[in-house]
Structure formats: structure tokens, C-alpha cells
Amino acid sequence: MNDRNIEEIAAETPGSLGGLVNEAIRHDFDYITSAENLFVAWERFRRGKRGRADVQAFEPHLEANIFDLSDRLRRGQYRHSPYQPFTIHDPKQRQINKATVVDRLVHQAVVQVIEPLYERGFIYDSYSCRVGKGTHVAIDRLRTFLRRASRNDAQTVYALKLDIRKFFANVDHDILIGLLKRKIVDPDTINLMREIIDSFSSDAGRGIPLGNLTSQLFANIYLHELDWHIKQQIRFDYYLRYCDDFIFVSTNREALLEQIEPIQDFLTTYLRLQIHPDKIHLRSWQQGIDFLGYVLKPDCTLVRTKTRLRMLSRLEETNLTSYLGVCSHADSFELQLSLHNNLWLNI
């Protein structure tokens, strides 16, 4: 690897991923597995985690551990360890699979090298797990779409919201590897990707774990195929996606309904995925568009009722600031007042 880093090379690449990107990643296995890259990965990984027992156990012998890991990776001796499953409620029940510190360090080392190569190829209106994006930027963009399509509420405008059924559990390993091979030509890098991908399955050859940093990137690479199909083949202007939730905006209600079948055909044929039949929602802006924890109406943005009730029931001094941050992106004076009052009454 020369003196320039991957971010500098990727920044020189015009348009979609190709050209210099392919030339860069052709020789990247040595860089991904270098002690230098692993030390940088450790500094990023440990942020906010230094008090955790597994992190504290790894750090006293950090230099020896990293050089040993680098050597095992380069010799092809690295094997991903089993996951530790646990359940969270956020609010619905989800199973998270926690990898070991060593494996999460490898995930970080991989992502920080290959993610910049893919980032420039993603569509603008993909908002999950991307720098400068996120839920609040997505909500602002959706409101812009609604305003533009309705000509500042001069026309009735509708939003069609779709959700992919059990997306993470149904990612096809072979399809994902095939998508990675479009940009990554080095066989050692692909073998490392496959070691990570095949470390987990919810069914034979399918599934990526909630909780992995790599899963966030793999999800965007996988669903970029859907994004590209919608923007380049269907050519739908007002479309955005946050992970496996995606939404269309139009003044033509029938045109929105007509999108469901061809999108399902594409998902089935190319990605082996299904639209969740119980999560197809078509509503007007006047009725309120429920998306990512907020309800958008022409004259206001509200915190979703379930989210509001969950805040009030789980309120503690430690999470007040976080909840007020959620409220700051909505018309929520009364909710903020209730949070302050409830906390004061419980002190």
C-alpha cells in the first residue's frame, strides 16, 4: 500500500465505484490486516466501551494481541468465534448477536477500509448508518418531498411506506458475496468477507446478525440494488430508504399502489426478499405520515404515540437528555414539559 490512504484514493474516483477504486482494493488485504490499520480500528472500536470487562481484558496486552491478530489474518488462520445472543426490547423484541472483542476489532478494521469505496456509489436518499445522514435528516428530507410534491400543500399528496420482511434474517450469503465481488477482486479480501458473513446464519446460507458493524455496511450494499432499480429503472423521484424501511411520495395514489407488485418481483428475483404484507401503508399527508418514530402532517411534526408513551414509562434522569433530543426534532412543547414534570415528581 502506498502512502495515500483509501479515503484519498476514493475521493479521486468520479461518479460510481470503479476505476481507481478497483485498483486500490486489489491490494488491500495487506492494508486491512496490517497492525497499523488494526491499531486505528482499536481506537475507534473502544470509544465509549473502555469500562466493559471484555475490552479491559484485551487492552493490557494490546500490542501483543494486535500483532498476533495481524499475523493470524495474514496467514489465513483467523476464524470467527461464535456469537453471544441476547434479547432487547426497542420496543419490539429483537435478538442481538454479540461478537467477541477480537471479532469486532476485525469488523472495524474491514469496514474502515472498504466502506469509503462503496459510500460514493450509494444513492443520496439512503439514510441508515451513513455519516451525515440518520433518522432526523431522513425526516427532514421526507418533509421536503411532501412539500415539493404537494406544491406547498396546494395538492393532496400521499406516501406509500413499505418494509422488508425479516430483512437481516433473509440476506442471502451467496448474493451478498456476489455483490461484494463486483468491487473487490482480491481473493484474500473476499475470503475474509466470507469468513465474517458465514459466521452467522438464521437459515442455511442466509442471515446477517443484528449488532455487527459489518452488517450495517452489508445491508446498505445489499439494498443499494433496490435503490438503484427504483431510481434508474422505475425512475421514481420522491423515494428514500432507511435500512429496510422505504417510502415513496406522489400526488397520484394509484401510481403508488402500482409500485408494489414490480418492486416485490424485483426483490424476489434478485435479492430473495419479501415485502412484509402487514406493513404496507398508504396515507395522505393530511392523515399523517408515520415514519421513523415521527408523524408528519402539513402543519406539524409529532412524536409517534407509541414512542411518546415509551418515553414517559421509561423516563429516568440518565435518559432525559436523549429523549429531549428526540423531541427537539418535532413540535413537542407539551411532551417536553411532561418529561420534565414527570422526572421532577419521581425524584
Short mmCIF file of C-alpha atoms in Angstrom, two decimals:
data_model
loop_
_atom_site.label_atom_id
_atom_site.label_comp_id
_atom_site.label_asym_id
_atom_site.label_seq_id
_atom_site.Cartn_x
_atom_site.Cartn_y
_atom_site.Cartn_z
CA MET A 1 0.00 0.00 0.00
CA ASN A 2 1.43 3.40 -0.91
CA ASP A 3 1.46 6.47 1.32
CA ARG A 4 -2.04 7.55 0.31
CA ASN A 5 -4.88 6.08 2.32
CA ILE A 6 -8.08 4.56 0.96
CA GLU A 7 -10.15 7.68 1.67
CA GLU A 8 -7.81 9.79 -0.52
CA ILE A 9 -7.95 7.31 -3.38
CA ALA A 10 -11.75 7.01 -3.17
CA ALA A 11 -12.11 10.79 -3.16
CA GLU A 12 -10.45 10.91 -6.58
CA THR A 13 -12.93 8.49 -8.09
CA PRO A 14 -15.63 10.24 -10.16
CA GLY A 15 -19.19 9.01 -10.18
CA SER A 16 -19.84 5.36 -9.37
CA LEU A 17 -17.44 2.88 -7.83
CA GLY A 18 -14.84 1.76 -10.35
CA GLY A 19 -11.53 2.77 -11.88
CA LEU A 20 -9.19 3.78 -9.09
CA VAL A 21 -11.37 2.06 -6.51
CA ASN A 22 -10.84 -1.35 -8.08
CA GLU A 23 -7.12 -0.68 -8.42
CA ALA A 24 -6.97 0.36 -4.76
CA ILE A 25 -8.82 -2.57 -3.30
CA ARG A 26 -6.95 -5.10 -5.39
CA HIS A 27 -4.07 -4.79 -2.95
CA ASP A 28 -5.99 -4.01 0.22
CA PHE A 29 -5.81 -7.29 2.09
CA ASP A 30 -2.34 -6.35 3.33
CA TYR A 31 -3.64 -2.97 4.46
CA ILE A 32 -6.80 -4.34 6.12
CA THR A 33 -4.74 -6.86 8.09
CA SER A 34 -1.83 -4.55 8.91
CA ALA A 35 -1.02 -3.74 12.53
CA GLU A 36 -1.31 -0.06 11.60
CA ASN A 37 -4.92 -0.47 10.45
CA LEU A 38 -5.77 -2.67 13.44
CA PHE A 39 -4.44 -0.07 15.91
CA VAL A 40 -6.60 2.61 14.23
CA ALA A 41 -9.55 0.19 14.35
CA TRP A 42 -8.97 -0.38 18.07
CA GLU A 43 -9.06 3.35 18.83
CA ARG A 44 -12.38 3.66 17.00
CA PHE A 45 -13.84 0.47 18.42
CA ARG A 46 -13.12 1.19 22.08
CA ARG A 47 -14.79 4.63 22.13
CA GLY A 48 -17.46 4.52 24.82
CA LYS A 49 -16.56 0.92 25.72
CA ARG A 50 -13.46 1.24 27.90
CA GLY A 51 -15.40 0.33 31.05
CA ARG A 52 -16.55 -3.03 29.67
CA ALA A 53 -14.89 -6.14 31.07
CA ASP A 54 -14.04 -7.75 27.71
CA VAL A 55 -12.44 -4.54 26.45
CA GLN A 56 -10.47 -4.13 29.68
CA ALA A 57 -9.21 -7.72 29.39
CA PHE A 58 -7.89 -7.13 25.86
CA GLU A 59 -6.22 -3.75 26.39
CA PRO A 60 -3.39 -4.54 28.89
CA HIS A 61 -1.68 -6.67 26.22
CA LEU A 62 -2.88 -4.56 23.30
CA GLU A 63 0.31 -4.52 21.23
CA ALA A 64 0.89 -8.27 21.51
CA ASN A 65 -2.79 -9.02 20.82
CA ILE A 66 -2.87 -6.84 17.70
CA PHE A 67 0.36 -8.19 16.23
CA ASP A 68 -0.86 -11.73 16.89
CA LEU A 69 -4.21 -10.97 15.21
CA SER A 70 -2.47 -9.37 12.23
CA ASP A 71 -0.29 -12.44 11.82
CA ARG A 72 -3.25 -14.85 12.02
CA LEU A 73 -5.22 -12.81 9.48
CA ARG A 74 -2.34 -12.73 7.00
CA ARG A 75 -1.65 -16.45 7.35
CA GLY A 76 -5.34 -17.25 6.78
CA GLN A 77 -5.58 -18.71 10.30
CA TYR A 78 -8.25 -16.31 11.63
CA ARG A 79 -11.59 -17.95 12.37
CA HIS A 80 -14.62 -16.03 13.58
CA SER A 81 -15.78 -17.09 17.07
CA PRO A 82 -19.40 -17.97 17.99
CA TYR A 83 -21.75 -15.17 18.97
CA GLN A 84 -23.31 -14.46 22.33
CA PRO A 85 -27.06 -13.95 21.75
CA PHE A 86 -29.20 -11.69 23.93
CA THR A 87 -32.61 -10.07 23.62
CA ILE A 88 -33.51 -6.39 23.67
CA HIS A 89 -36.86 -4.58 23.50
CA ASP A 90 -36.75 -1.36 21.41
CA PRO A 91 -39.81 -1.54 21.75
CA LYS A 92 -40.35 -4.79 19.84
CA GLN A 93 -38.31 -7.81 20.82
CA ARG A 94 -35.09 -8.30 18.85
CA GLN A 95 -32.28 -10.81 19.19
CA ILE A 96 -28.83 -9.24 19.10
CA ASN A 97 -25.77 -11.42 18.50
CA LYS A 98 -22.66 -10.06 20.17
CA ALA A 99 -19.27 -10.98 18.72
CA THR A 100 -16.06 -11.22 20.74
CA VAL A 101 -13.74 -8.24 21.08
CA VAL A 102 -11.30 -9.77 18.58
CA ASP A 103 -14.04 -10.30 16.00
CA ARG A 104 -15.47 -6.82 16.47
CA LEU A 105 -11.97 -5.41 16.03
CA VAL A 106 -11.72 -7.28 12.71
CA HIS A 107 -15.14 -5.94 11.70
CA GLN A 108 -13.97 -2.39 12.42
CA ALA A 109 -10.71 -2.92 10.50
CA VAL A 110 -12.62 -4.18 7.46
CA VAL A 111 -15.31 -1.50 7.47
CA GLN A 112 -12.97 1.46 7.82
CA VAL A 113 -11.11 0.35 4.69
CA ILE A 114 -13.89 -0.79 2.35
CA GLU A 115 -16.79 1.46 3.38
CA PRO A 116 -15.34 4.63 1.75
CA LEU A 117 -15.06 2.71 -1.52
CA TYR A 118 -18.79 1.95 -1.53
CA GLU A 119 -20.05 5.19 0.02
CA ARG A 120 -19.74 7.28 -3.14
CA GLY A 121 -21.86 4.81 -5.09
CA PHE A 122 -24.84 4.84 -2.73
CA ILE A 123 -27.81 6.99 -3.70
CA TYR A 124 -28.21 10.30 -1.86
CA ASP A 125 -31.51 9.28 -0.26
CA SER A 126 -30.23 6.25 1.65
CA TYR A 127 -30.02 7.34 5.30
CA SER A 128 -29.14 4.41 7.56
CA CYS A 129 -25.67 4.14 9.14
CA ARG A 130 -24.04 6.78 6.94
CA VAL A 131 -22.00 9.78 8.01
CA GLY A 132 -24.08 12.96 7.86
CA LYS A 133 -27.34 11.02 7.48
CA GLY A 134 -29.56 9.35 10.12
CA THR A 135 -33.21 9.41 11.14
CA HIS A 136 -33.57 13.16 11.62
CA VAL A 137 -32.01 14.01 8.25
CA ALA A 138 -34.31 11.43 6.66
CA ILE A 139 -37.36 13.00 8.28
CA ASP A 140 -36.34 16.47 7.07
CA ARG A 141 -35.87 15.10 3.56
CA LEU A 142 -39.28 13.39 3.63
CA ARG A 143 -40.91 16.67 4.62
CA THR A 144 -39.13 18.34 1.68
CA PHE A 145 -40.50 15.67 -0.66
CA LEU A 146 -44.03 16.14 0.68
CA ARG A 147 -43.82 19.90 0.33
CA ARG A 148 -42.45 19.77 -3.20
CA ALA A 149 -44.85 17.12 -4.47
CA SER A 150 -47.86 18.91 -2.99
CA ARG A 151 -46.64 22.31 -4.21
CA ASN A 152 -46.64 23.60 -0.65
CA ASP A 153 -49.82 21.73 0.29
CA ALA A 154 -51.74 23.02 -2.72
CA GLN A 155 -52.46 19.44 -3.81
CA THR A 156 -53.24 16.26 -1.90
CA VAL A 157 -50.08 14.19 -1.59
CA TYR A 158 -49.67 10.59 -0.48
CA ALA A 159 -46.86 8.46 0.92
CA LEU A 160 -46.50 4.71 0.42
CA LYS A 161 -44.37 3.08 3.12
CA LEU A 162 -43.04 -0.46 2.70
CA ASP A 163 -40.99 -2.73 4.92
CA ILE A 164 -38.96 -5.83 4.07
CA ARG A 165 -39.99 -8.92 5.99
CA LYS A 166 -37.23 -10.07 8.37
CA PHE A 167 -34.57 -8.41 6.28
CA PHE A 168 -31.46 -9.24 8.32
CA ALA A 169 -32.54 -12.87 8.75
CA ASN A 170 -33.04 -13.28 4.99
CA VAL A 171 -29.92 -11.75 3.45
CA ASP A 172 -28.61 -14.40 1.07
CA HIS A 173 -24.89 -15.07 1.65
CA ASP A 174 -24.10 -16.01 -1.96
CA ILE A 175 -25.90 -12.97 -3.34
CA LEU A 176 -24.08 -10.71 -0.88
CA ILE A 177 -20.69 -12.23 -1.79
CA GLY A 178 -21.56 -11.74 -5.47
CA LEU A 179 -22.29 -8.07 -4.86
CA LEU A 180 -19.01 -7.64 -2.98
CA LYS A 181 -17.09 -9.28 -5.83
CA ARG A 182 -18.24 -6.55 -8.19
CA LYS A 183 -15.87 -4.17 -6.44
CA ILE A 184 -13.45 -6.41 -4.53
CA VAL A 185 -11.30 -8.52 -6.82
CA ASP A 186 -8.66 -9.66 -4.32
CA PRO A 187 -9.41 -13.31 -3.32
CA ASP A 188 -7.89 -12.94 0.16
CA THR A 189 -10.17 -9.99 0.93
CA ILE A 190 -13.18 -11.94 -0.37
CA ASN A 191 -12.22 -14.94 1.78
CA LEU A 192 -12.13 -12.67 4.85
CA MET A 193 -15.53 -11.24 3.90
CA ARG A 194 -16.91 -14.77 3.57
CA GLU A 195 -15.47 -15.76 6.97
CA ILE A 196 -17.40 -12.88 8.55
CA ILE A 197 -20.60 -13.45 6.55
CA ASP A 198 -20.68 -17.22 7.11
CA SER A 199 -20.02 -16.79 10.85
CA PHE A 200 -23.79 -16.41 11.31
CA SER A 201 -26.90 -17.82 9.70
CA SER A 202 -30.56 -17.82 10.66
CA ASP A 203 -31.17 -20.45 7.98
CA ALA A 204 -28.88 -22.35 5.62
CA GLY A 205 -26.78 -19.72 3.82
CA ARG A 206 -28.94 -16.81 4.92
CA GLY A 207 -28.89 -14.10 7.55
CA ILE A 208 -26.54 -11.48 8.95
CA PRO A 209 -26.52 -10.64 12.67
CA LEU A 210 -28.02 -7.54 14.21
CA GLY A 211 -25.21 -5.94 16.17
CA ASN A 212 -22.28 -6.34 13.77
CA LEU A 213 -20.72 -3.18 12.36
CA THR A 214 -20.19 -5.10 9.12
CA SER A 215 -23.91 -5.92 8.97
CA GLN A 216 -24.73 -2.22 8.69
CA LEU A 217 -22.45 -1.87 5.67
CA PHE A 218 -23.56 -5.16 4.13
CA ALA A 219 -27.21 -4.06 4.47
CA ASN A 220 -26.53 -0.87 2.51
CA ILE A 221 -24.60 -2.77 -0.17
CA TYR A 222 -27.39 -5.36 -0.48
CA LEU A 223 -30.26 -2.86 -0.60
CA HIS A 224 -28.38 -0.49 -2.89
CA GLU A 225 -29.58 -2.85 -5.62
CA LEU A 226 -33.17 -1.93 -4.72
CA ASP A 227 -32.29 1.78 -4.56
CA TRP A 228 -30.63 1.67 -7.98
CA HIS A 229 -33.56 -0.21 -9.51
CA ILE A 230 -36.07 2.32 -8.20
CA LYS A 231 -34.04 5.39 -9.21
CA GLN A 232 -32.71 4.16 -12.57
CA GLN A 233 -35.30 1.66 -13.84
CA ILE A 234 -38.59 2.72 -12.28
CA ARG A 235 -37.28 6.32 -12.17
CA PHE A 236 -39.27 7.35 -9.13
CA ASP A 237 -38.21 10.82 -8.00
CA TYR A 238 -39.52 11.01 -4.44
CA TYR A 239 -38.08 7.91 -2.78
CA LEU A 240 -35.95 7.39 0.31
CA ARG A 241 -34.81 4.44 2.39
CA TYR A 242 -33.71 3.95 5.98
CA CYS A 243 -32.35 0.41 6.34
CA ASP A 244 -35.24 -1.92 5.36
CA ASP A 245 -37.96 0.76 5.58
CA PHE A 246 -38.56 2.69 2.37
CA ILE A 247 -41.09 5.27 1.30
CA PHE A 248 -42.46 6.86 -1.89
CA VAL A 249 -44.24 10.19 -2.26
CA SER A 250 -46.66 11.20 -5.04
CA THR A 251 -49.87 13.08 -5.71
CA ASN A 252 -51.07 10.04 -7.69
CA ARG A 253 -52.45 7.46 -5.27
CA GLU A 254 -52.92 4.79 -7.97
CA ALA A 255 -49.36 5.25 -9.23
CA LEU A 256 -48.08 4.49 -5.74
CA LEU A 257 -50.14 1.31 -5.47
CA GLU A 258 -48.84 0.22 -8.87
CA GLN A 259 -45.28 0.18 -7.49
CA ILE A 260 -45.90 -2.65 -5.04
CA GLU A 261 -46.04 -5.61 -7.42
CA PRO A 262 -42.99 -4.76 -9.59
CA ILE A 263 -40.91 -3.98 -6.50
CA GLN A 264 -41.92 -7.30 -4.97
CA ASP A 265 -40.97 -9.05 -8.22
CA PHE A 266 -37.55 -7.38 -8.16
CA LEU A 267 -36.92 -8.24 -4.51
CA THR A 268 -37.92 -11.88 -5.02
CA THR A 269 -35.98 -12.36 -8.25
CA TYR A 270 -32.72 -10.60 -7.44
CA LEU A 271 -32.44 -10.43 -3.64
CA ARG A 272 -34.64 -13.28 -2.34
CA LEU A 273 -36.56 -10.87 -0.12
CA GLN A 274 -40.25 -10.20 0.52
CA ILE A 275 -42.24 -7.07 1.30
CA HIS A 276 -43.90 -7.51 4.69
CA PRO A 277 -47.61 -7.96 3.80
CA ASP A 278 -48.76 -6.40 7.08
CA LYS A 279 -46.58 -3.31 6.74
CA ILE A 280 -47.85 -1.75 3.55
CA HIS A 281 -49.14 1.70 4.49
CA LEU A 282 -50.60 4.33 2.16
CA ARG A 283 -51.69 7.61 3.76
CA SER A 284 -52.18 11.22 2.78
CA TRP A 285 -50.10 13.99 4.30
CA GLN A 286 -53.26 15.33 5.93
CA GLN A 287 -53.83 11.97 7.65
CA GLY A 288 -50.25 11.93 8.91
CA ILE A 289 -47.22 10.03 7.61
CA ASP A 290 -45.78 7.72 10.28
CA PHE A 291 -42.05 7.17 9.65
CA LEU A 292 -39.01 6.52 11.87
CA GLY A 293 -40.75 7.42 15.13
CA TYR A 294 -42.40 10.63 13.93
CA VAL A 295 -45.74 11.54 12.35
CA LEU A 296 -45.54 14.23 9.66
CA LYS A 297 -48.51 16.49 8.92
CA PRO A 298 -48.65 19.66 6.80
CA ASP A 299 -48.65 21.95 9.83
CA CYS A 300 -46.50 19.98 12.30
CA THR A 301 -44.22 17.03 13.05
CA LEU A 302 -45.24 14.93 16.06
CA VAL A 303 -43.51 12.22 18.07
CA ARG A 304 -45.26 8.92 17.35
CA THR A 305 -47.75 7.98 20.12
CA LYS A 306 -46.00 4.67 20.91
CA THR A 307 -42.67 6.48 21.15
CA ARG A 308 -44.15 9.17 23.41
CA LEU A 309 -45.71 6.60 25.77
CA ARG A 310 -42.49 4.60 25.88
CA MET A 311 -40.53 7.73 26.83
CA LEU A 312 -42.90 8.55 29.66
CA SER A 313 -42.90 4.99 31.01
CA ARG A 314 -39.10 4.57 30.91
CA LEU A 315 -38.10 8.07 31.93
CA GLU A 316 -35.04 8.34 34.15
CA GLU A 317 -32.57 11.12 34.84
CA THR A 318 -29.98 9.30 32.71
CA ASN A 319 -32.11 9.25 29.54
CA LEU A 320 -33.83 12.64 29.80
CA THR A 321 -31.28 14.38 27.56
CA SER A 322 -31.65 11.70 24.90
CA TYR A 323 -35.45 11.94 24.98
CA LEU A 324 -35.34 15.72 24.76
CA GLY A 325 -33.10 15.32 21.72
CA VAL A 326 -35.81 13.26 20.03
CA CYS A 327 -38.37 15.90 20.97
CA SER A 328 -36.25 18.72 19.54
CA HIS A 329 -36.98 17.48 16.01
CA ALA A 330 -40.76 17.70 16.50
CA ASP A 331 -43.46 20.11 17.65
CA SER A 332 -43.40 18.73 21.18
CA PHE A 333 -43.58 21.50 23.78
CA GLU A 334 -46.22 19.65 25.82
CA LEU A 335 -44.29 16.37 25.69
CA GLN A 336 -41.09 18.06 26.82
CA LEU A 337 -42.99 19.68 29.68
CA SER A 338 -44.45 16.29 30.66
CA LEU A 339 -40.98 14.73 30.68
CA HIS A 340 -39.59 17.44 32.95
CA ASN A 341 -42.62 17.32 35.27
CA ASN A 342 -42.67 13.51 35.50
CA LEU A 343 -38.99 13.38 36.28
CA TRP A 344 -39.33 16.07 38.96
CA LEU A 345 -42.26 14.21 40.57
CA ASN A 346 -40.24 10.96 40.70
CA ILE A 347 -37.11 12.47 42.26
#
